[in-house]
Short mmCIF file of C-alpha atoms in Angstrom, two decimals:
data_model
loop_
_atom_site.label_atom_id
_atom_site.label_comp_id
_atom_site.label_asym_id
_atom_site.label_seq_id
_atom_site.Cartn_x
_atom_site.Cartn_y
_atom_site.Cartn_z
CA ASP A 23 -2.02 6.87 18.19
CA THR A 24 -1.15 3.94 16.10
CA LEU A 25 -4.72 3.38 15.01
CA THR A 26 -5.35 7.17 14.37
CA GLY A 27 -2.68 7.05 12.39
CA CYS A 28 -3.58 4.57 10.33
CA VAL A 29 -7.13 5.44 9.96
CA GLY A 30 -5.94 8.99 8.94
CA ARG A 31 -3.76 7.86 5.96
CA ARG A 32 -6.70 6.24 4.28
CA PRO A 33 -7.39 8.13 1.13
CA ALA A 34 -11.15 7.27 1.16
CA LEU A 35 -11.62 8.90 4.67
CA PRO A 36 -14.17 11.68 4.29
CA ALA A 37 -13.04 15.21 5.36
CA PRO A 38 -15.14 15.67 8.17
CA LEU A 39 -14.50 12.50 9.85
CA PHE A 40 -10.65 13.49 9.32
CA GLU A 41 -11.38 16.59 10.92
CA LYS A 42 -12.67 14.94 13.84
CA LEU A 43 -9.69 12.20 14.10
CA LEU A 44 -7.46 15.27 13.62
CA GLU A 45 -8.86 17.01 16.53
CA ALA A 46 -9.14 13.98 18.84
CA ALA A 47 -5.30 13.25 17.95
CA SER A 48 -4.38 17.01 18.43
CA ASP A 49 -6.22 17.10 21.91
CA ALA A 50 -4.40 13.75 22.93
CA VAL A 51 -1.05 14.91 21.83
CA ARG A 52 -1.79 18.24 23.41
CA ALA A 53 -3.03 16.78 27.00
CA ALA A 54 0.28 14.51 26.66
CA LEU A 55 2.60 17.29 26.29
CA GLN A 56 0.92 19.32 28.57
CA ALA A 57 1.21 16.97 31.64
CA GLU A 58 4.93 16.96 30.73
CA ARG A 59 5.66 20.48 30.45
CA GLY A 60 2.56 22.00 32.00
CA HIS A 61 4.27 25.57 32.29
CA GLU A 62 4.86 25.67 28.10
CA SER A 63 1.13 25.77 27.77
CA PRO A 64 1.16 28.46 24.79
CA GLU A 65 4.20 27.06 23.09
CA ILE A 66 2.16 23.75 22.87
CA GLU A 67 -0.72 25.26 21.79
CA ARG A 68 1.09 26.68 18.82
CA ALA A 69 3.03 23.80 17.95
CA VAL A 70 0.12 21.48 17.93
CA ALA A 71 -2.05 23.95 15.85
CA ASP A 72 0.86 24.38 13.39
CA ALA A 73 1.27 20.38 13.23
CA ALA A 74 -2.44 20.05 12.65
CA ASP A 75 -2.49 22.77 9.76
CA ALA A 76 0.76 21.00 7.93
CA ILE A 77 -1.28 17.65 8.52
CA ARG A 78 -4.83 19.30 6.89
CA SER A 79 -2.66 20.91 4.02
CA GLU A 80 -0.76 17.76 3.07
CA ALA A 81 -4.01 15.68 3.33
CA ALA A 82 -5.65 18.57 0.65
CA THR A 83 -2.73 18.26 -1.59
CA GLN A 84 -2.68 14.24 -1.72
CA THR A 85 -6.45 14.29 -1.95
CA GLN A 86 -6.45 16.88 -4.65
CA ALA A 87 -3.43 15.05 -6.56
CA HIS A 88 -5.55 11.54 -6.24
CA ALA A 89 -8.60 13.34 -7.48
CA ALA A 90 -6.74 14.80 -10.69
CA ALA A 91 -5.02 11.78 -11.57
CA ARG A 92 -8.39 9.82 -11.06
CA VAL A 93 -9.88 12.17 -13.49
CA ARG A 94 -7.19 12.19 -15.85
CA VAL A 95 -7.16 8.15 -15.93
CA HIS A 96 -11.08 8.05 -16.30
CA SER A 97 -11.03 10.55 -19.04
CA LEU A 98 -8.27 8.19 -20.92
CA ASN A 99 -10.46 5.08 -20.26
CA ARG A 100 -13.65 6.74 -21.54
CA ALA A 101 -11.74 8.10 -24.91
CA GLY A 102 -10.88 4.38 -25.23
CA LYS A 103 -6.84 5.35 -24.78
CA LEU A 104 -6.32 3.37 -21.48
CA ASN A 105 -4.18 0.39 -22.48
CA TRP A 106 -0.88 -1.21 -22.18
CA ALA A 107 1.26 1.33 -23.61
CA LYS A 108 -0.58 4.09 -21.26
CA LEU A 109 0.28 1.67 -18.12
CA GLU A 110 4.07 1.49 -19.34
CA GLU A 111 3.99 5.25 -20.21
CA PHE A 112 2.74 5.86 -16.46
CA ALA A 113 5.41 3.37 -15.07
CA LYS A 114 8.35 4.99 -17.30
CA ALA A 115 7.75 8.48 -15.91
CA ARG A 116 7.03 7.27 -12.62
CA ARG A 117 3.60 8.30 -12.18
CA SER A 118 2.56 5.71 -9.53
CA GLU A 119 -0.42 7.76 -8.76
CA GLU A 120 -1.87 7.34 -12.25
CA LEU A 121 -0.42 3.87 -12.93
CA ALA A 122 -2.38 2.58 -9.84
CA ILE A 123 -5.64 3.93 -10.63
CA ALA A 124 -5.60 2.85 -13.94
CA LEU A 125 -4.69 -0.47 -12.82
CA ALA A 126 -7.40 -0.47 -10.10
CA LEU A 127 -10.06 0.72 -12.92
CA MET A 128 -8.63 -2.29 -15.19
CA ALA A 129 -9.09 -4.73 -12.39
CA LYS A 130 -12.46 -3.33 -11.14
CA VAL A 131 -10.82 -2.98 -7.61
CA PRO A 132 -10.56 0.14 -5.32
CA ASP A 133 -8.22 2.57 -5.99
CA GLU A 134 -6.77 2.01 -2.54
CA VAL A 135 -5.88 -1.30 -3.04
CA ALA A 136 -4.09 -0.94 -6.16
CA ILE A 137 -2.14 2.13 -4.49
CA GLY A 138 -1.16 -0.35 -1.87
CA ILE A 139 0.02 -2.88 -4.25
CA VAL A 140 2.00 -0.70 -6.55
CA ASN A 141 3.69 1.41 -3.91
CA GLY A 142 4.17 -1.60 -2.00
CA SER A 143 7.04 -4.34 -1.85
CA ASP A 144 5.16 -7.46 -2.53
CA ASP A 145 5.96 -8.20 -6.27
CA ASN A 146 3.94 -10.85 -6.17
CA ALA A 147 0.98 -8.94 -5.21
CA LEU A 148 1.74 -6.95 -8.51
CA VAL A 149 2.22 -9.78 -10.66
CA ALA A 150 -1.02 -11.16 -9.57
CA LEU A 151 -2.81 -7.70 -10.16
CA ALA A 152 -1.01 -8.13 -13.50
CA LYS A 153 -2.06 -11.19 -14.30
CA ALA A 154 -5.44 -10.81 -13.06
CA ILE A 155 -6.18 -8.11 -16.26
CA ARG A 156 -4.19 -10.30 -18.39
CA LEU A 157 -1.27 -8.04 -18.90
CA PRO A 158 1.61 -9.06 -21.10
CA TRP A 159 4.86 -9.86 -19.55
CA GLU A 160 6.67 -6.79 -21.14
CA THR A 161 4.15 -4.51 -19.67
CA THR A 162 4.42 -6.23 -16.30
CA ARG A 163 8.26 -5.99 -16.25
CA ILE A 164 7.82 -1.89 -17.09
CA ILE A 165 5.81 -1.67 -14.25
CA ILE A 166 7.65 -3.78 -11.91
CA ALA A 167 11.03 -2.06 -12.96
CA PRO A 168 10.88 0.57 -15.19
CA GLU A 169 14.56 1.69 -15.18
CA CYS A 170 15.26 -1.76 -16.47
CA ASP A 171 15.73 -1.64 -20.60
CA GLY A 172 14.84 -5.72 -20.69
CA GLN A 173 18.56 -6.60 -21.38
CA ALA A 174 19.60 -6.48 -17.75
CA ASP A 175 17.37 -9.12 -16.03
CA SER A 176 18.07 -9.23 -12.56
CA GLU A 177 17.56 -11.95 -10.07
CA ARG A 178 14.18 -9.85 -8.84
CA LEU A 179 12.83 -9.94 -12.41
CA GLN A 180 13.85 -13.15 -13.07
CA ALA A 181 11.61 -14.28 -9.84
CA CYS A 182 8.83 -12.26 -10.90
CA ARG A 183 8.99 -13.55 -14.32
CA THR A 184 8.89 -17.26 -13.27
CA ALA A 185 5.66 -16.48 -10.79
CA PHE A 186 4.19 -14.46 -13.86
CA GLU A 187 4.52 -17.68 -15.92
CA GLY A 188 3.43 -19.87 -13.55
CA LEU A 189 0.26 -18.30 -12.32
CA PRO A 190 -2.71 -18.97 -13.62
CA GLN A 191 -5.31 -16.07 -14.55
CA PRO A 192 -7.94 -17.20 -12.04
CA GLU A 193 -5.63 -17.94 -9.54
CA ALA A 194 -4.41 -14.32 -10.22
CA ARG A 195 -7.80 -12.88 -9.36
CA THR A 196 -8.25 -14.63 -6.44
CA ILE A 197 -5.40 -13.50 -4.89
CA LEU A 198 -6.51 -9.82 -6.08
CA ASP A 199 -9.94 -10.63 -4.58
CA ALA A 200 -8.05 -11.41 -1.23
CA HIS A 201 -6.28 -8.48 -1.22
CA VAL A 202 -9.72 -6.56 -1.87
CA ALA A 203 -11.28 -8.45 0.96
CA ARG A 204 -8.55 -7.48 3.45
CA HIS A 205 -9.00 -3.82 2.43
CA PRO A 206 -11.17 -2.05 4.45
CA SER A 207 -12.53 0.04 1.46
CA THR A 208 -15.23 -1.32 -0.39
CA THR A 209 -15.69 1.15 -3.56
CA THR A 210 -14.85 -0.51 -6.51
CA HIS A 211 -15.21 1.07 -10.12
#
């Protein structure tokens, strides 16, 4: 069940494989529920079908949102408008999907790697990503904490700045490459 959940959450999972995974998971859930409550079989069938439909719908919406964000970011890049200011704009507007895709494109890593770093809790990974693509500290700070105005530097931001300033760019790239190597996706920009 845990493995099924992890695999099913991968944005790069092709739709036919996702459907097979959902079918198998639905069958397993259905079997377990029927074993526990065999007399409620029609209700179980309906509940499992409803849950599967909801999951399909959510996955389609997320995939469409990711695809739309990817098109917007790549269009900006082709037009020569994907720059630090655009990253700051994405961060301040809390447009994390576009921010992550833009960072992935700039760093030449799979979208999923950058999405994991942007949405994760490891500030050091985010610092390494920013340093690997030679972002200035101010842009990096806005990406880490867009709500701060730069005046009130928290302990967290101070620690990030210290890490940023002490991290050589080649080492940052090595750290980023390690994140890529640990990720099952191999599609890069």
